[in-house]
PDB file of C-alpha atoms in Angstrom:
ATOM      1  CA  UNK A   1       0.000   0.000   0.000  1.00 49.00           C
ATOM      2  CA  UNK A   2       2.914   2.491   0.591  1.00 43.00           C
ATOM      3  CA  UNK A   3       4.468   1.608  -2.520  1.00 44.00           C
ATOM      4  CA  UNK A   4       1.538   2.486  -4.631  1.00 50.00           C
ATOM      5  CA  UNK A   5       0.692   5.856  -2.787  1.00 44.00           C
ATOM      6  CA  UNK A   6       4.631   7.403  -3.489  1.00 44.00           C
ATOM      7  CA  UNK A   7       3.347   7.923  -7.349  1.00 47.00           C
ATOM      8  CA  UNK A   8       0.944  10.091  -6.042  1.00 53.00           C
ATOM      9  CA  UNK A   9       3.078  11.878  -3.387  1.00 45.00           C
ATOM     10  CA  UNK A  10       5.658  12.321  -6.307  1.00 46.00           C
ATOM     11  CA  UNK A  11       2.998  13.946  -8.627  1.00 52.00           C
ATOM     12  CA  UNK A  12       2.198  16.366  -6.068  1.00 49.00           C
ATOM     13  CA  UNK A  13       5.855  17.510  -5.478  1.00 44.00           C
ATOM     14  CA  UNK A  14       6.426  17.872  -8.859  1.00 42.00           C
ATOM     15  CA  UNK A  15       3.208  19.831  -9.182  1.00 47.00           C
ATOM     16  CA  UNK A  16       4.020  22.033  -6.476  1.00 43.00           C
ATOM     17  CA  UNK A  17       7.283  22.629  -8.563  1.00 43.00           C
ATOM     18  CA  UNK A  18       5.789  24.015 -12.222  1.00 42.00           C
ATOM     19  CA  UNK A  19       3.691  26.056  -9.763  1.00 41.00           C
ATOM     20  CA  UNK A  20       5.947  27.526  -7.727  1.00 44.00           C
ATOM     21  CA  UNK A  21       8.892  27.212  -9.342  1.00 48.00           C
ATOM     22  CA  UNK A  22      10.269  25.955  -6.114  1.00 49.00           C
ATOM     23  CA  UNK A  23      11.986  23.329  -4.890  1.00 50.00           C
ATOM     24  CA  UNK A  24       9.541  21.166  -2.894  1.00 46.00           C
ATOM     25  CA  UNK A  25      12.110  21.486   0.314  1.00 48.00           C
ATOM     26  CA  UNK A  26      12.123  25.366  -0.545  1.00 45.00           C
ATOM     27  CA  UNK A  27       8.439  25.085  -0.243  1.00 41.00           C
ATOM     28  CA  UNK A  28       8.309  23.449   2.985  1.00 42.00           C
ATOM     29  CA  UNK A  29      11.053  26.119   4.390  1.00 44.00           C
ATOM     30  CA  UNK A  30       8.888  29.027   2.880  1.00 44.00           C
ATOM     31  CA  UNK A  31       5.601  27.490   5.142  1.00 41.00           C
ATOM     32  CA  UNK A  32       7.913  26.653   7.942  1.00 42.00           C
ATOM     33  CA  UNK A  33       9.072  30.999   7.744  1.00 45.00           C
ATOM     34  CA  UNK A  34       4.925  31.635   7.754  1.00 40.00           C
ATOM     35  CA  UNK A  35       4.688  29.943  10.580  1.00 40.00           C
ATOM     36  CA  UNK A  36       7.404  31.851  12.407  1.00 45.00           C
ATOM     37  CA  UNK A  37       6.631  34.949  11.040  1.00 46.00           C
ATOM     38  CA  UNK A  38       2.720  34.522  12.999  1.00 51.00           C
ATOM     39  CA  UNK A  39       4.768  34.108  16.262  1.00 51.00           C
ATOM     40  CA  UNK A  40       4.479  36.846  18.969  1.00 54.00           C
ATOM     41  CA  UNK A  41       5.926  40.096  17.455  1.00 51.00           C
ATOM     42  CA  UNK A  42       8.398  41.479  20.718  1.00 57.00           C
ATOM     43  CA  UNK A  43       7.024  44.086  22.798  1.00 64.00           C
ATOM     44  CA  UNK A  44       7.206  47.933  22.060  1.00 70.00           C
ATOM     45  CA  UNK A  45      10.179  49.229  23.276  1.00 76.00           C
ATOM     46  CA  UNK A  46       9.635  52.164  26.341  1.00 79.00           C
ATOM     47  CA  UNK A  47      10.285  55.355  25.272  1.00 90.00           C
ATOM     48  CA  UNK A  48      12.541  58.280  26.338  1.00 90.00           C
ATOM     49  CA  UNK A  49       9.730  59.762  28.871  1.00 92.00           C
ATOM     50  CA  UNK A  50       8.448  56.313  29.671  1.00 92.00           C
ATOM     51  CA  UNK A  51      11.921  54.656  31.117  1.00 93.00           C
ATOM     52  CA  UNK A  52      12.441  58.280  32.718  1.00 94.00           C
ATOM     53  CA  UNK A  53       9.047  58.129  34.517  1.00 92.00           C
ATOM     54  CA  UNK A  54      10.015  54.091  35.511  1.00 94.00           C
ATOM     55  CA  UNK A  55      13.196  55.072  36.200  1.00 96.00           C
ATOM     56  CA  UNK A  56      12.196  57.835  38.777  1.00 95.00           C
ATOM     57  CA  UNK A  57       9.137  56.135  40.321  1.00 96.00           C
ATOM     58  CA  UNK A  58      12.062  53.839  41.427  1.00 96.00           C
ATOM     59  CA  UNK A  59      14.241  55.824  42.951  1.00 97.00           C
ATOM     60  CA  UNK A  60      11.000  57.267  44.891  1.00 97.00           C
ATOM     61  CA  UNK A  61       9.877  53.642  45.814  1.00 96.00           C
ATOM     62  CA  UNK A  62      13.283  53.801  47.734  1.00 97.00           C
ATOM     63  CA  UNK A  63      13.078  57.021  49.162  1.00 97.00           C
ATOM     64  CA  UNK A  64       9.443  55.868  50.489  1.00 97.00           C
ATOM     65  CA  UNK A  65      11.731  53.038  52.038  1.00 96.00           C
ATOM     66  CA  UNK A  66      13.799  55.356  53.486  1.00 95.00           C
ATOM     67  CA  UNK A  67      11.072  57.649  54.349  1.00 94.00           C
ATOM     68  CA  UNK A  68       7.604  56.481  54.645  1.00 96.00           C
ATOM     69  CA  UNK A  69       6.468  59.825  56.429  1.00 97.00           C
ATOM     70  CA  UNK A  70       6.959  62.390  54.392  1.00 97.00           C
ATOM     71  CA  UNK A  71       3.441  63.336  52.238  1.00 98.00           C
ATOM     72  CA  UNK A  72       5.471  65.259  49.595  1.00 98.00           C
ATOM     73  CA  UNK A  73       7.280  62.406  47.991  1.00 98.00           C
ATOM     74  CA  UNK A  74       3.637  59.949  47.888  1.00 98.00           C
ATOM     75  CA  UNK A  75       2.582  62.836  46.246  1.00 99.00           C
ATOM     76  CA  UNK A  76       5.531  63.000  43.757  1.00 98.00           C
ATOM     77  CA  UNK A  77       5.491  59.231  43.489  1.00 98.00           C
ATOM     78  CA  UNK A  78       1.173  59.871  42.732  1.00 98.00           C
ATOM     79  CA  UNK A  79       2.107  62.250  39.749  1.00 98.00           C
ATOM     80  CA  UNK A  80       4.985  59.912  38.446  1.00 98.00           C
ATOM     81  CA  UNK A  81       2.353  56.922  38.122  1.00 98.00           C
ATOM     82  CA  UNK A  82       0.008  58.170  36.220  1.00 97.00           C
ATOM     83  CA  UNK A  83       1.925  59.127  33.699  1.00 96.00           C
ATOM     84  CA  UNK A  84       2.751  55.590  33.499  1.00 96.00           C
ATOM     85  CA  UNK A  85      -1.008  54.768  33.904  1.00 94.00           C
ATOM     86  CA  UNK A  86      -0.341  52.903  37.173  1.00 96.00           C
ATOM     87  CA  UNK A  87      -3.613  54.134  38.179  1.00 96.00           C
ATOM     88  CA  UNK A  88      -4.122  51.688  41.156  1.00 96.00           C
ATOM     89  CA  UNK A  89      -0.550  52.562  42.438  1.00 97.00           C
ATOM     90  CA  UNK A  90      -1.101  56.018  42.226  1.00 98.00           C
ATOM     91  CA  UNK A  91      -4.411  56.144  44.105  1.00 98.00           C
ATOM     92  CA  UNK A  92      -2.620  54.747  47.048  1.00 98.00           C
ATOM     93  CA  UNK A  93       0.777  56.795  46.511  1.00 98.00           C
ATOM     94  CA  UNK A  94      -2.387  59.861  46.985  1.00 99.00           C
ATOM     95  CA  UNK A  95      -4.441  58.496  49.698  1.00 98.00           C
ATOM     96  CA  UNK A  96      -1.170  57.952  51.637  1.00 98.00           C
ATOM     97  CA  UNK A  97      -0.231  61.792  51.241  1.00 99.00           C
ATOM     98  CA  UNK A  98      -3.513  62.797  52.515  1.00 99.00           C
ATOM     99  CA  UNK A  99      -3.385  60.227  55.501  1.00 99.00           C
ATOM    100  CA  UNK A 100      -0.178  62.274  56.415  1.00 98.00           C
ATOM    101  CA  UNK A 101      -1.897  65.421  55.530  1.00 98.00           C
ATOM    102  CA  UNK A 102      -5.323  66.048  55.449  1.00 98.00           C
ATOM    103  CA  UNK A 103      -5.353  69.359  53.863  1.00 98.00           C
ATOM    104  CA  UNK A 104      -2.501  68.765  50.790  1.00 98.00           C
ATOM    105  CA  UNK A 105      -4.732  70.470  47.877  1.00 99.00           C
ATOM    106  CA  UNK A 106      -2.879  68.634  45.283  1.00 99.00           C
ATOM    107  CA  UNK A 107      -2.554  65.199  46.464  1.00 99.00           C
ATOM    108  CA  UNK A 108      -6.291  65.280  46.962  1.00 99.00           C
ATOM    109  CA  UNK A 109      -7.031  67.102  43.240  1.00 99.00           C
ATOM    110  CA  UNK A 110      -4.782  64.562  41.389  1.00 99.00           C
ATOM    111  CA  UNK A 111      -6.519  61.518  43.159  1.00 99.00           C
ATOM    112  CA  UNK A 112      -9.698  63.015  42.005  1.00 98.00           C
ATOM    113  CA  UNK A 113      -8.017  63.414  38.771  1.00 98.00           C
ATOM    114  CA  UNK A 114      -6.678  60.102  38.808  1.00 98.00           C
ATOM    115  CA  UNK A 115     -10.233  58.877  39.942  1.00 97.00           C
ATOM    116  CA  UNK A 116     -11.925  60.854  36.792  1.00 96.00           C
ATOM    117  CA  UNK A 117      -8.997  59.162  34.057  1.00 94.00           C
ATOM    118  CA  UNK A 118      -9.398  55.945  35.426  1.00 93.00           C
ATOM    119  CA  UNK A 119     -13.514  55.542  35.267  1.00 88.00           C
ATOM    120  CA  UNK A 120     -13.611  54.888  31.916  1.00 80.00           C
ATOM    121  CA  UNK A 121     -12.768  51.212  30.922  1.00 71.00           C
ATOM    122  CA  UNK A 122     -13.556  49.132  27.646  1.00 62.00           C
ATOM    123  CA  UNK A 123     -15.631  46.212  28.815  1.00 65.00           C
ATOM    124  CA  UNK A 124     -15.900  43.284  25.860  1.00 72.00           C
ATOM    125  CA  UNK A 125     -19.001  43.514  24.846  1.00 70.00           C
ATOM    126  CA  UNK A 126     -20.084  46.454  25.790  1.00 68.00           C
ATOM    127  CA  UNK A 127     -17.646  49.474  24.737  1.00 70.00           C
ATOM    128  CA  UNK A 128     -16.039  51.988  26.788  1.00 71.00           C
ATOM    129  CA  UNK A 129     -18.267  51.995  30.192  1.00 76.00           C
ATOM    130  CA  UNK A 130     -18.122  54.583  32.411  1.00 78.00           C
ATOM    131  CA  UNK A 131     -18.274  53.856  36.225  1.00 85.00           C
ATOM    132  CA  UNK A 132     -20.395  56.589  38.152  1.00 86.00           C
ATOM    133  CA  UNK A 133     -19.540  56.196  41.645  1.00 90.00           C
ATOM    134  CA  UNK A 134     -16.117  56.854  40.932  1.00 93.00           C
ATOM    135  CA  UNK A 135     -16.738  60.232  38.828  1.00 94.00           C
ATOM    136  CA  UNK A 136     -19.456  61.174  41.753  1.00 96.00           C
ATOM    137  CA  UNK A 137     -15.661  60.666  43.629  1.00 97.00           C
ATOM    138  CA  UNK A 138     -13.772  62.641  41.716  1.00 98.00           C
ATOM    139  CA  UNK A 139     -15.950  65.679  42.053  1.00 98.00           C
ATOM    140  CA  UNK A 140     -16.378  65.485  45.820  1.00 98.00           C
ATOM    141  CA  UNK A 141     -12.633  65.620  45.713  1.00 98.00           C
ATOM    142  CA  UNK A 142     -13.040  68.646  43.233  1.00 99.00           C
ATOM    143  CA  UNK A 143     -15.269  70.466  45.905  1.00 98.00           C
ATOM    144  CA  UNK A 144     -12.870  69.499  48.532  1.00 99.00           C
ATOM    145  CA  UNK A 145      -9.862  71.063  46.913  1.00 99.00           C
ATOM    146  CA  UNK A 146     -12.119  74.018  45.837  1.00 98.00           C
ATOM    147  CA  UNK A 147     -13.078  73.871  49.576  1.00 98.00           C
ATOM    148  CA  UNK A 148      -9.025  74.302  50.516  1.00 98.00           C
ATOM    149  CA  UNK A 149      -7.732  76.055  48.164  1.00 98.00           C
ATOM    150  CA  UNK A 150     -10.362  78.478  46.778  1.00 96.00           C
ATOM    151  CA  UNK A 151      -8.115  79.849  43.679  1.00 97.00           C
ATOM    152  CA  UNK A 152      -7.289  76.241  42.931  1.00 98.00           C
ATOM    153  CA  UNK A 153      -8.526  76.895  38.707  1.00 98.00           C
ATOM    154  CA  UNK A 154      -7.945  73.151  37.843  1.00 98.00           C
ATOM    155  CA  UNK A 155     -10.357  71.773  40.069  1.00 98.00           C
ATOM    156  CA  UNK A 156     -13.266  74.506  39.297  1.00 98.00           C
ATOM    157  CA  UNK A 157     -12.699  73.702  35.768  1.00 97.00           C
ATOM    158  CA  UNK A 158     -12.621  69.818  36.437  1.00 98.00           C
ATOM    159  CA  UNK A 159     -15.357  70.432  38.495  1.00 98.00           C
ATOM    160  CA  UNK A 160     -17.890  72.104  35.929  1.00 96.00           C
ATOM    161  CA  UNK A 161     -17.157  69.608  33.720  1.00 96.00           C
ATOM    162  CA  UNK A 162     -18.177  66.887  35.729  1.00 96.00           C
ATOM    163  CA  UNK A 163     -21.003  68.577  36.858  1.00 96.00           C
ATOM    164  CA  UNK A 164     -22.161  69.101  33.065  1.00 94.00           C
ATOM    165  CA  UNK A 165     -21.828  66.126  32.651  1.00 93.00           C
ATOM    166  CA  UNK A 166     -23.852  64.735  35.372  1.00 93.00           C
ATOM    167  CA  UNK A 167     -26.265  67.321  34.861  1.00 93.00           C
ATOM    168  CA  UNK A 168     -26.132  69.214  37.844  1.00 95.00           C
ATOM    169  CA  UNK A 169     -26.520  72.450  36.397  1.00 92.00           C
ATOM    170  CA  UNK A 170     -26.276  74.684  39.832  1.00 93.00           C
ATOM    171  CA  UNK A 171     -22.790  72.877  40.819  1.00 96.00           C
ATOM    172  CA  UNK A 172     -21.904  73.503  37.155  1.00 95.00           C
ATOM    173  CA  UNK A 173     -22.793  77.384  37.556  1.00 93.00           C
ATOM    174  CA  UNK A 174     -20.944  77.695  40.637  1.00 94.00           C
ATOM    175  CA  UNK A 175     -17.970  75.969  39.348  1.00 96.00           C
ATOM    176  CA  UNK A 176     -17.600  77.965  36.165  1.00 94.00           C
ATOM    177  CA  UNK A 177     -18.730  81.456  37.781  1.00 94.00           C
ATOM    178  CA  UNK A 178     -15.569  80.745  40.269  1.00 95.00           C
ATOM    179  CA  UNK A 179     -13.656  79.996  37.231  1.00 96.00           C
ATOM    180  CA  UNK A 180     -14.624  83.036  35.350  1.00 94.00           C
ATOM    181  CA  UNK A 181     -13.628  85.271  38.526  1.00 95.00           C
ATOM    182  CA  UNK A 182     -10.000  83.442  38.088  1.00 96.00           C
ATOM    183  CA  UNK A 183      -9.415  83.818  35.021  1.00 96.00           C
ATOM    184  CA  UNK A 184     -11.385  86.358  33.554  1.00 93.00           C
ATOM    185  CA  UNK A 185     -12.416  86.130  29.728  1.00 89.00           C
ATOM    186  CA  UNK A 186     -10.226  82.996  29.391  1.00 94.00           C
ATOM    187  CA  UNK A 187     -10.931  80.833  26.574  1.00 94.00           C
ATOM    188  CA  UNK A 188     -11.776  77.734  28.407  1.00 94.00           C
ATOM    189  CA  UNK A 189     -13.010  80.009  30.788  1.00 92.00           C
ATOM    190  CA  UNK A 190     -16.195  81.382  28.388  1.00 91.00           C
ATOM    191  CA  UNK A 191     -16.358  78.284  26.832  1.00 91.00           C
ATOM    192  CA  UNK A 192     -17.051  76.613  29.603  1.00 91.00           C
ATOM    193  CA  UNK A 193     -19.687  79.256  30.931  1.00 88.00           C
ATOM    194  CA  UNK A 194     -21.655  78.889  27.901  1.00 88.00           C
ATOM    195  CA  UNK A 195     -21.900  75.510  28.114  1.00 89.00           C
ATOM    196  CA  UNK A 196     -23.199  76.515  31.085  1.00 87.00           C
ATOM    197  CA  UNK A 197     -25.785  79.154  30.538  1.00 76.00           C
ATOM    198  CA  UNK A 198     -27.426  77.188  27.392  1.00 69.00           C
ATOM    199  CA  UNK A 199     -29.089  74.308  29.261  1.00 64.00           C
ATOM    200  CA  UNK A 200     -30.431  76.641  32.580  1.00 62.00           C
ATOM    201  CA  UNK A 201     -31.914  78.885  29.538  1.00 60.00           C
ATOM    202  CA  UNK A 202     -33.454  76.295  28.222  1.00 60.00           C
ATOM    203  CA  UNK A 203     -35.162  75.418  31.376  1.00 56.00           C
TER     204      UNK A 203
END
C-alpha cells in the first residue's frame, strides 16, 4: 500500500514545482518561515519619557523606604504613576499623602483626577463603560480642593465639567462662575460658561 501511494506523493511535489517554481524542500522552508513569522511580534520598546518616569518612580519607591512619612514624595510618586497609567498605584501613593496630611490640595485634586482618568474602561461587549460612583468621587474631591484652596482653577474647571456632565446644572454654575472670577475672559473660561448658561436657559 505504501508503494503504490509514493506515485501520487511524487505527482504532487512535482506539481508544487511548475507552480511555484520551487523546490519542494524550498516550499516546505517558505511554510515553515509563515509559521514563524505569525509568532508573537516582541514588545514595544519604552520610550525616552516612559523609562524616565520608571526610572524615577524607582528611585522614589526607595526614598518611600527610606522615608515612609513624608506626604510630599507619595505625592511626587502619585504624579509619576500616572503618567505611566499605574492608576491603582497612584491612588494609594495619593491616599497615603492625605493620611499624612489632610489638607494637601494637590494630592487630593490629582486623586480626584486620577479617579476621573481611570472611570472609563472598555468592557468586551459592551464598549467603553463609564463607572459613576467613581466620577461622583472625583468631584467630591473637586469640591474638597475648591473647599481648601479656593483659587485652585484646575479643580473649578474639572469640576464644571463633571457637573455638566452629570447634569447638575447649579454645581456647574458655581464651578464655572468661580472659574470666570479666576481667570477672567479665558478661553476655556467662556467656553465653559456657555456651556453653562445654554441648558439653565433652556429650562
Amino acid at each position: 500500500m505504501f508503494l503504490s501511494v509514493l506515485p501520487r506523493l511524487a505527482s504532487c511535489l512535482l506539481s508544487l514545482y511548475v507552480i511555484t517554481g520551487c523546490a519542494p524542500s524550498a516550499v516546505l522552508t517558505s511554510s515553515r518561515q509563515v509559521a514563524d513569522d505569525r509568532a508573537p511580534l516582541p514588545e514595544t520598546p519604552e520610550s525616552p519619557e516612559e523609562e524616565s518616569n520608571r526610572l524615577q518612580l524607582q528611585q522614589l519607591y526607595e526614598t518611600i523606604k527610606k522615608d515612609p512619612k513624608t506626604p510630599e514624595v507619595h505625592y511626587k510618586a502619585g504624579r509619576v504613576a500616572i503618567n505611566l497609567g499605574k492608576w491603582a498605584d497612584a491612588l494609594k501613593f495619593f491616599q497615603k499623602a492625605i493620611a499624612l496630611k489632610p489638607n494637601h490640595a494637590d494630592a487630593i485634586f490629582y486623586l480626584s483626577r486620577t479617579l476621573e482618568l481611570s472611570a472609563e474602561m472598555y468592557v468586551v461587549g459592551k464598549g467603553f463603560t463609564i463607572m459613576a460612583s467613581q466620577r461622583d468621587e472625583a468631584i467630591e474631591g473637586y469640591k474638597k480642593t475648591v473647599q481648601i484652596d479656593p483659587s485652585y482653577t484646575e479643580a473649578c474647571y474639572r469640576l464644571a465639567l463633571l457637573a455638566l456632565i452629570k447634569k447638575d446644572y447649579r454645581l456647574a454654575f458655581g464651578a464655572a462662575t468661580e472659574l470666570n472670577r479666576l481667570e477672567p475672559n479665558s478661553e476655556r473660561s467662556v467656553a465653559l460658561t456657555k456651556q453653562v448658561y445654554d441648558p439653565m436657559n433652556q429650562k
